Backbone as JSON, one array per atom type, in Angstrom:
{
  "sequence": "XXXXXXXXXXXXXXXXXXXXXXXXXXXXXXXXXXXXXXXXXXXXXXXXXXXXXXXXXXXXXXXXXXXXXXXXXXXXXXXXXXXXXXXXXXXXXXXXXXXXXXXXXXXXXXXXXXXXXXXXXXXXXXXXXXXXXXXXXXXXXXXXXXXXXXXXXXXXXXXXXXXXXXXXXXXXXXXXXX",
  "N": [[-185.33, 93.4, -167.82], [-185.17, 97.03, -167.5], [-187.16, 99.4, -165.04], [-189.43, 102.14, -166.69], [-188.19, 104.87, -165.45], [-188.92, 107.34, -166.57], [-191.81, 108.28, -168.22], [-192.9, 109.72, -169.84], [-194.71, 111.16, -173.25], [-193.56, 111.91, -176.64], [-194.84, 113.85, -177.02], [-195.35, 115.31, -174.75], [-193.1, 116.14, -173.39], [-191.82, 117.51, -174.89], [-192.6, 120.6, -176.28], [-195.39, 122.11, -178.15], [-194.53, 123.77, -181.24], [-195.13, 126.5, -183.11], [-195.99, 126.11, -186.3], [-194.38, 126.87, -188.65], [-191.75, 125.93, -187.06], [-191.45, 123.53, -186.13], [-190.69, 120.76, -183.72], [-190.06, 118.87, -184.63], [-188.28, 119.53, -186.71], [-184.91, 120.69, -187.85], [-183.25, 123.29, -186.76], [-181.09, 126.35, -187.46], [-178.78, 128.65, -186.3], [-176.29, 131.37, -186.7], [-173.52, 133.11, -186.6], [-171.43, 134.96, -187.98], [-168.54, 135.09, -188.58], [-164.6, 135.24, -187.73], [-164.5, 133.63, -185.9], [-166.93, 131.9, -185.45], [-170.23, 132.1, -183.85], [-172.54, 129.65, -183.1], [-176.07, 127.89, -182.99], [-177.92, 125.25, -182.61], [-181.18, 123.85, -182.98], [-181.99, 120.86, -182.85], [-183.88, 117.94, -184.36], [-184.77, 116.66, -182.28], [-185.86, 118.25, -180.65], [-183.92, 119.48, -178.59], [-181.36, 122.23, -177.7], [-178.2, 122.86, -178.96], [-175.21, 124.48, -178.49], [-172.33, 126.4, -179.42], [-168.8, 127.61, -180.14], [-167.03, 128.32, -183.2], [-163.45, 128.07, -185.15], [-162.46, 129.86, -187.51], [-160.33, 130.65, -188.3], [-157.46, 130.95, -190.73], [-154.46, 128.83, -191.13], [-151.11, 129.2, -191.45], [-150.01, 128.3, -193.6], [-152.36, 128.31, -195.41], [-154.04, 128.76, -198.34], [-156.66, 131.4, -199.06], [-158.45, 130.55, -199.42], [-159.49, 128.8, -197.85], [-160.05, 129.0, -195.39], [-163.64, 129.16, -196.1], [-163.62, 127.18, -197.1], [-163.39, 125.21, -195.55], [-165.32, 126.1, -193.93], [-167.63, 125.07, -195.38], [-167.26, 122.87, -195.18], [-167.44, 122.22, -192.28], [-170.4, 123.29, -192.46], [-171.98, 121.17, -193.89], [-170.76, 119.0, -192.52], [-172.66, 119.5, -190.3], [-174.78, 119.53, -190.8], [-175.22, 116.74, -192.04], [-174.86, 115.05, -189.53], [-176.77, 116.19, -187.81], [-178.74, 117.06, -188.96], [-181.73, 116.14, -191.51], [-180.72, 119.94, -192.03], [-183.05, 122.76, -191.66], [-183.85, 124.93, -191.89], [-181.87, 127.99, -191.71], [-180.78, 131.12, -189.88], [-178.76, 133.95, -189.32], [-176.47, 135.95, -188.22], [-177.33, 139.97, -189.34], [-174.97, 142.03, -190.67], [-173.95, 144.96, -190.89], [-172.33, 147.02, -190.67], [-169.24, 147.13, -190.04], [-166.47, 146.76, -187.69], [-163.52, 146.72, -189.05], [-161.71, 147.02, -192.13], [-160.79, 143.84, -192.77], [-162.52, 142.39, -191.35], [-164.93, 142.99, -192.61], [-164.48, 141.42, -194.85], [-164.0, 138.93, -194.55], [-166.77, 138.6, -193.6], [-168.26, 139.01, -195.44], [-167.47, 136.96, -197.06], [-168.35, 134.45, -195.99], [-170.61, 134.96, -195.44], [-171.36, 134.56, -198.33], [-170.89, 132.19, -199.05], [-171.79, 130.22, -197.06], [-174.94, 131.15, -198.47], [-174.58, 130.58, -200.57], [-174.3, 127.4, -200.5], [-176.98, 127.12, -198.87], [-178.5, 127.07, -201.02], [-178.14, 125.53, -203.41], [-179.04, 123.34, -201.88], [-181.63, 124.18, -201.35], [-182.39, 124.98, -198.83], [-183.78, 127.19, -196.68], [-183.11, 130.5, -195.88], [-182.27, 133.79, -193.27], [-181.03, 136.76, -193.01], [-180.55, 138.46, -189.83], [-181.16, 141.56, -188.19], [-179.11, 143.04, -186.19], [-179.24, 144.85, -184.28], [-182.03, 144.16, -183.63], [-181.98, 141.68, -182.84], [-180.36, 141.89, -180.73], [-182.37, 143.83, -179.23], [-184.08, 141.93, -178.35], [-182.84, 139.84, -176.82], [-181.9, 141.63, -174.72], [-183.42, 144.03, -174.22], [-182.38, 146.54, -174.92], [-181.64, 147.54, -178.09], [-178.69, 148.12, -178.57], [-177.02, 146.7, -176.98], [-173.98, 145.37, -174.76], [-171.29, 143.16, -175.24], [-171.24, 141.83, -173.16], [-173.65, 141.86, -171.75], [-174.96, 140.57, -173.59], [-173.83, 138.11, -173.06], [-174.54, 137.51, -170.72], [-177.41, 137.74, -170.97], [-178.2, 135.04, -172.23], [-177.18, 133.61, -169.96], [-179.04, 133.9, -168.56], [-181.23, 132.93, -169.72], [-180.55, 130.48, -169.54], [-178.45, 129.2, -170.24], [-174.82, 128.31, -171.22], [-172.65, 130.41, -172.53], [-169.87, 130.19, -174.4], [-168.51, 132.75, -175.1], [-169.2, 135.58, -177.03], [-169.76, 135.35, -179.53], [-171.18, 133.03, -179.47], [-172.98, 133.3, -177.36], [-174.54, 135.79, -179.29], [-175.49, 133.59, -181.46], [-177.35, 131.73, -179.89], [-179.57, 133.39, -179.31], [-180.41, 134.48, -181.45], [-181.58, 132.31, -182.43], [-183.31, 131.76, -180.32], [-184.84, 133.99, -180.7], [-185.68, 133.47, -183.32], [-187.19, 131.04, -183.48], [-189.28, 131.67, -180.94], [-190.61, 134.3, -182.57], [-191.39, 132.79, -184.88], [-189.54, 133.36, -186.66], [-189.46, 136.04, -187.32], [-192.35, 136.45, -187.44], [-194.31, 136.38, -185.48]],
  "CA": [[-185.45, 94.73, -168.37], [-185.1, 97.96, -166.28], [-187.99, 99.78, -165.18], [-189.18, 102.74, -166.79], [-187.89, 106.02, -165.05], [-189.25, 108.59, -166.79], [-192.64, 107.75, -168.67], [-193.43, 110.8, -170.45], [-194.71, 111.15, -174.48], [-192.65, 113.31, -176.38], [-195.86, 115.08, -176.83], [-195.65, 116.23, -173.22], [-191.61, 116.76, -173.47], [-191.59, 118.06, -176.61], [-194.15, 121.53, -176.23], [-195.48, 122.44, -179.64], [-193.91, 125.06, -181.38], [-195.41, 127.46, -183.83], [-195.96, 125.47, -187.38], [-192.75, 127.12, -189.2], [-190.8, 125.66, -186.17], [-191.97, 122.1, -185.14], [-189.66, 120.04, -182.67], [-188.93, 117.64, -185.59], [-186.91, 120.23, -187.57], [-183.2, 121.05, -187.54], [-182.95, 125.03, -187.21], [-179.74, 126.67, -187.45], [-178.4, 130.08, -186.03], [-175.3, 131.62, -187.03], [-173.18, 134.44, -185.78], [-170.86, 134.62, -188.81], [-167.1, 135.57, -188.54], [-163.51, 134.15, -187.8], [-164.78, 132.73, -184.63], [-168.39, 131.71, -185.63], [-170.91, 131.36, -182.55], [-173.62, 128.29, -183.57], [-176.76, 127.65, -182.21], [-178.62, 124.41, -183.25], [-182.61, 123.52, -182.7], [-182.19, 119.63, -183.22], [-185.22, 116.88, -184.8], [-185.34, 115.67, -180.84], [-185.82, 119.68, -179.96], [-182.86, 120.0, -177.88], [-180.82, 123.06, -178.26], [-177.05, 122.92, -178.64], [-174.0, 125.59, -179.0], [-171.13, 126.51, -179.59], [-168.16, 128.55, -181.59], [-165.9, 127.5, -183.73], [-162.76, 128.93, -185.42], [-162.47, 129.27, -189.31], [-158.88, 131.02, -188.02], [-156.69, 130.28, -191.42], [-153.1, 128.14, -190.97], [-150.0, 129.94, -191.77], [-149.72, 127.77, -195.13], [-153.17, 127.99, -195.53], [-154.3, 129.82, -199.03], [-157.16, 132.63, -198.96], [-159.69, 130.28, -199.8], [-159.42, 127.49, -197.32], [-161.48, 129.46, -194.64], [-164.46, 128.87, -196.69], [-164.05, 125.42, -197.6], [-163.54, 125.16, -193.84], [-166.84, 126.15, -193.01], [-168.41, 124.45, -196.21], [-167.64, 121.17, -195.08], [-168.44, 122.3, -191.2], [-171.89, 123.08, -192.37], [-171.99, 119.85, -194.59], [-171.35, 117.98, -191.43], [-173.5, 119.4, -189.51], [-176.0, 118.48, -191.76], [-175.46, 115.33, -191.74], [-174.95, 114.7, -188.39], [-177.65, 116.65, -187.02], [-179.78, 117.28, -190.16], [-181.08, 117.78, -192.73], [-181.26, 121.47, -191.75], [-184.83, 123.35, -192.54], [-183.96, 126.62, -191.82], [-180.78, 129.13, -191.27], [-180.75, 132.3, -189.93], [-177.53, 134.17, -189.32], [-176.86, 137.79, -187.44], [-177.29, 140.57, -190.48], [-174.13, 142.76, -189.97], [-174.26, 146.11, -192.02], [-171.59, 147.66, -190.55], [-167.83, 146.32, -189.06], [-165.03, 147.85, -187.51], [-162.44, 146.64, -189.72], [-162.01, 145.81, -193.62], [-160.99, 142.32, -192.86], [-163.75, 141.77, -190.66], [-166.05, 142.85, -193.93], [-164.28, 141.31, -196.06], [-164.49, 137.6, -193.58], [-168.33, 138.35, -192.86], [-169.22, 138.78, -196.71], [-166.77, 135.31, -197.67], [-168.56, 133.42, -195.46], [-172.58, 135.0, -195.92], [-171.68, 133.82, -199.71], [-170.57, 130.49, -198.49], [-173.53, 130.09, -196.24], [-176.11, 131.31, -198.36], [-174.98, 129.67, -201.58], [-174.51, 125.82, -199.56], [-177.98, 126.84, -198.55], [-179.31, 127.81, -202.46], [-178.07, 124.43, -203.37], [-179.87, 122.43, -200.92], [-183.09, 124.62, -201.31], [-182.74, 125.17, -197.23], [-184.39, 128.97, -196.36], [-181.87, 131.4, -194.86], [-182.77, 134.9, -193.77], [-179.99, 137.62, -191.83], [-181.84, 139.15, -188.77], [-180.49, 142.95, -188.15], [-177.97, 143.25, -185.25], [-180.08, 145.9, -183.4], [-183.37, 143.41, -183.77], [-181.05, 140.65, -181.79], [-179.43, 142.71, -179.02], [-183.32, 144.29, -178.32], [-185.01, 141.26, -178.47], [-182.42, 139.32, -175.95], [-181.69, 142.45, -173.74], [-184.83, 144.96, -174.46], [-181.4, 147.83, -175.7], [-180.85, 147.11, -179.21], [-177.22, 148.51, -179.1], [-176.67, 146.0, -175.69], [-172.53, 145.31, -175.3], [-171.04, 141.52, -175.37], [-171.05, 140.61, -171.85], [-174.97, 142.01, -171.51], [-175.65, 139.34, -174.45], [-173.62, 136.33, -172.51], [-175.57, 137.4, -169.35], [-178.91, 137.44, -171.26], [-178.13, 133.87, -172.45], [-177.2, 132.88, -168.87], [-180.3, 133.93, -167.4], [-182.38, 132.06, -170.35], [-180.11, 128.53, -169.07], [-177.58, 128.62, -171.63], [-173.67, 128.81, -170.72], [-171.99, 130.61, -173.96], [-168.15, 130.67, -173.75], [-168.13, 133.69, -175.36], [-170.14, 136.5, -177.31], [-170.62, 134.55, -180.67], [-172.08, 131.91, -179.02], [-174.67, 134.0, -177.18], [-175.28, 136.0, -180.23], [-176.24, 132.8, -181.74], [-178.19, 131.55, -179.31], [-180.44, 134.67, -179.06], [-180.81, 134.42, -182.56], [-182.07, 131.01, -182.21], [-184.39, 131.98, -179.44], [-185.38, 134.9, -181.55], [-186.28, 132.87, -184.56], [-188.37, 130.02, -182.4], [-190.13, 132.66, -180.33], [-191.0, 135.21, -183.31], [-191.4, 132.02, -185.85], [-188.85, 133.86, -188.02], [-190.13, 137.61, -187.26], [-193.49, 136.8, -188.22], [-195.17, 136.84, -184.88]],
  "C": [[-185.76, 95.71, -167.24], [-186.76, 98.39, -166.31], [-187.86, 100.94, -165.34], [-188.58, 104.09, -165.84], [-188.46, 107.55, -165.33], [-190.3, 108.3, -168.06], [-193.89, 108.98, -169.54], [-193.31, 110.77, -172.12], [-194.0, 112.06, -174.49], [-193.55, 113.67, -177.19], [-195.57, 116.52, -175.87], [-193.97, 116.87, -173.0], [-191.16, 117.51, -173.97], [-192.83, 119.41, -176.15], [-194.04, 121.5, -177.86], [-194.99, 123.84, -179.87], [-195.02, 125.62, -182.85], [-195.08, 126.09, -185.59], [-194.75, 125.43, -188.44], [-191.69, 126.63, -188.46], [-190.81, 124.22, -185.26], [-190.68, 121.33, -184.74], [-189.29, 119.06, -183.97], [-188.28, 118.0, -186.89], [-185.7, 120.33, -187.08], [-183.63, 122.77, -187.79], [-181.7, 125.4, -187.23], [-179.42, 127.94, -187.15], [-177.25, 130.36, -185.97], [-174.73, 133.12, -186.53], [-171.75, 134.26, -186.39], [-169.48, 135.52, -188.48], [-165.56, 134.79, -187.99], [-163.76, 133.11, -186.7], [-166.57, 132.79, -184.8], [-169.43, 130.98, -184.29], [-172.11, 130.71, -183.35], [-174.44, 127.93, -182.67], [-177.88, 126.46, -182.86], [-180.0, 123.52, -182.52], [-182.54, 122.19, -183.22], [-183.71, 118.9, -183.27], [-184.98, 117.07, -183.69], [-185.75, 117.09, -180.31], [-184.91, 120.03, -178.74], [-182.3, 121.17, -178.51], [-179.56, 123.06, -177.98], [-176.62, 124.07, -179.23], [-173.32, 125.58, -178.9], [-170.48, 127.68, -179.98], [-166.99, 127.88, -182.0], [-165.13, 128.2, -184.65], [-162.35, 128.55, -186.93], [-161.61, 130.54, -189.46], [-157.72, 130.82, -189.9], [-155.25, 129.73, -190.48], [-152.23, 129.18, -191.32], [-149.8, 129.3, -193.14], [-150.82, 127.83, -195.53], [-153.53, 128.96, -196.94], [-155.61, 130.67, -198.4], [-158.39, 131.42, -198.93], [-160.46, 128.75, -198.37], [-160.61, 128.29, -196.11], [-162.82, 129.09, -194.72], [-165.0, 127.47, -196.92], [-163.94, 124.98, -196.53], [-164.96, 124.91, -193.38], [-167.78, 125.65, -193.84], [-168.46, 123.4, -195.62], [-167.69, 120.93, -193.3], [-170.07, 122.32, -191.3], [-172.24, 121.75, -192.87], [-171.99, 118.64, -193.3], [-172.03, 117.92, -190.69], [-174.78, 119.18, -190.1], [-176.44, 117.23, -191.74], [-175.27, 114.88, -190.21], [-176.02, 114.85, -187.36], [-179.39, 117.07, -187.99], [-180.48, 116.45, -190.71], [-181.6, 119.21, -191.77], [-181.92, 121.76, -192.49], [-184.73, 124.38, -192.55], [-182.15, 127.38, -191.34], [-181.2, 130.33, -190.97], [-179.31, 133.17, -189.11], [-177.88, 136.04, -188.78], [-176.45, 138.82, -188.73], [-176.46, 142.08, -190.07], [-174.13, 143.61, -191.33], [-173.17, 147.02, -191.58], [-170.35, 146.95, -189.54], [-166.86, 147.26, -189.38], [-163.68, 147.93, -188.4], [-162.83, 146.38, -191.47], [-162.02, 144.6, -193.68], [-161.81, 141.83, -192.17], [-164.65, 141.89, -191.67], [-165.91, 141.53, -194.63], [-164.32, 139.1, -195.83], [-166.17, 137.6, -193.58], [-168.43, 137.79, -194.45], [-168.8, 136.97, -197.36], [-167.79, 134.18, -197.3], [-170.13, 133.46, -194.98], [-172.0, 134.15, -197.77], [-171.91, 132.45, -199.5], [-171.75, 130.02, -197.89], [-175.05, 130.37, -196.98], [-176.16, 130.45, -199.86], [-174.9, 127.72, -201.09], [-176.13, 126.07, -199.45], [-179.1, 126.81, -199.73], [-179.31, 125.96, -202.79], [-178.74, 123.28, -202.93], [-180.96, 122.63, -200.28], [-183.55, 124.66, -199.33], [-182.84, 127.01, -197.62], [-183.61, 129.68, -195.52], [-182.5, 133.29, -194.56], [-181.64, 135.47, -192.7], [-181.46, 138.58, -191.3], [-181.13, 140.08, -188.34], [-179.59, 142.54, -186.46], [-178.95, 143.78, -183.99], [-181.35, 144.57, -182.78], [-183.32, 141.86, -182.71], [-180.73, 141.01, -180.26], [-180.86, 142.82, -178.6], [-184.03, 142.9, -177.61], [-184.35, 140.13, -176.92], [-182.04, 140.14, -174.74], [-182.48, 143.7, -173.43], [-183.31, 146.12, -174.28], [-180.73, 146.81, -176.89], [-179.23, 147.65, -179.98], [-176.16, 147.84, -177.33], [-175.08, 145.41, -176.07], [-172.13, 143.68, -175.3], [-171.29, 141.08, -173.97], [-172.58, 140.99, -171.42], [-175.36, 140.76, -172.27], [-175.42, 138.16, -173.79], [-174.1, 136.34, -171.5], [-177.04, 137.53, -169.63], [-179.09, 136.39, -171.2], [-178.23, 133.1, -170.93], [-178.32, 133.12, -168.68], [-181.5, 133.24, -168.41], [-181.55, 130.35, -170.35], [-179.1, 128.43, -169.59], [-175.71, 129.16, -170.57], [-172.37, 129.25, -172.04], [-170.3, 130.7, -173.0], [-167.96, 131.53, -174.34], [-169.61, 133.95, -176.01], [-170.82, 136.01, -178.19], [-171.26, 133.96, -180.16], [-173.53, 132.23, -178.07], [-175.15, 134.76, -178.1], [-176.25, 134.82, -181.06], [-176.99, 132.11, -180.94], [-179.52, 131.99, -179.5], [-180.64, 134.55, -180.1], [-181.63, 133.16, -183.0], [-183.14, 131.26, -181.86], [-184.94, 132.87, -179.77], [-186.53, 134.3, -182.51], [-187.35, 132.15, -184.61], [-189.55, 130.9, -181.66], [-190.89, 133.35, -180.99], [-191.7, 134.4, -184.86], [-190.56, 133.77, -186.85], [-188.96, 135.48, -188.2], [-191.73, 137.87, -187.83], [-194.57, 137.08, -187.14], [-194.88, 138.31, -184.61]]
}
């Protein structure tokens, strides 16, 4: 048998987090639209990300989007879950109709999956995101993926540092309560 290498509790690995946020939850941060950036607080307290595209097919009906990202969250559930918490970026205003009309499809989708499975979801204002990761709460996309860099993270794009930051928002502020 090898010897150990690295002989640390995951007390000492693990810091403690704030009681609403302990290392042996799943958190979840969302950055909702056709290209959804994902930011996930795993049981082991690692933090992974991503984005991922809930694009329709060319044969695809109206609805498939949805059931897209139903049975994305569903797996990430199980794979990484159960998830204890969601929180998602709270968009009140978009440039286009079909960008509304994508955000709202896929807050329903997201918040009824989460009604269902009695997980706690809350949208965190736009402004309240940008200040909090760039101290200007009207900060532009490539300020957000260079906030992220300089807190370790390497987003491949904007979703994916919005969710991040929303992550590191949520953990930091337990939820906006500190």
């Amino acid at each position: 048998m090898a010897d150990l290498t690295l002989a640390t509790s995951a007390r000492e690995a693990i810091p403690d987090l704030p009681v609403a946020h302990r290392a042996d939850r799943t958190l979840l941060a969302l950055d909702l639209g056709t290209t959804t950036g994902w930011a996930l607080h795993g049981a082991d307290g690692l933090i992974t990300s991503g984005s991922v595209s809930f694009r329709p097919g060319r044969f695809d009906g109206g609805g498939m989007r949805y059931l897209r990202f139903t049975n994305w969250l569903a797996e990430l559930d199980r794979l990484s879950g159960p998830i204890a918490a969601i929180w998602f970026e709270e968009v009140r205003r978009h440039a286009g109709t079909d960008a509304a009309h994508v955000y709202g499809g896929l807050m329903a989708t997201l918040t009824s999956w989460a009604e269902l499975r009695g997980v706690p979801y809350e949208g965190v204002p736009v402004g309240t995101i940008k200040r909090f990761a760039t101290g200007k709460g009207n900060a532009n996309k490539d300020a957000m993926i260079a906030a992220a860099r300089v807190r370790g993270f390497s987003p491949a794009d904007d979703n994916e540092a919005d969710a991040i930051a929303i992550l590191l928002w949520a953990i930091e502020t337990n939820g906006g309560l500190a």
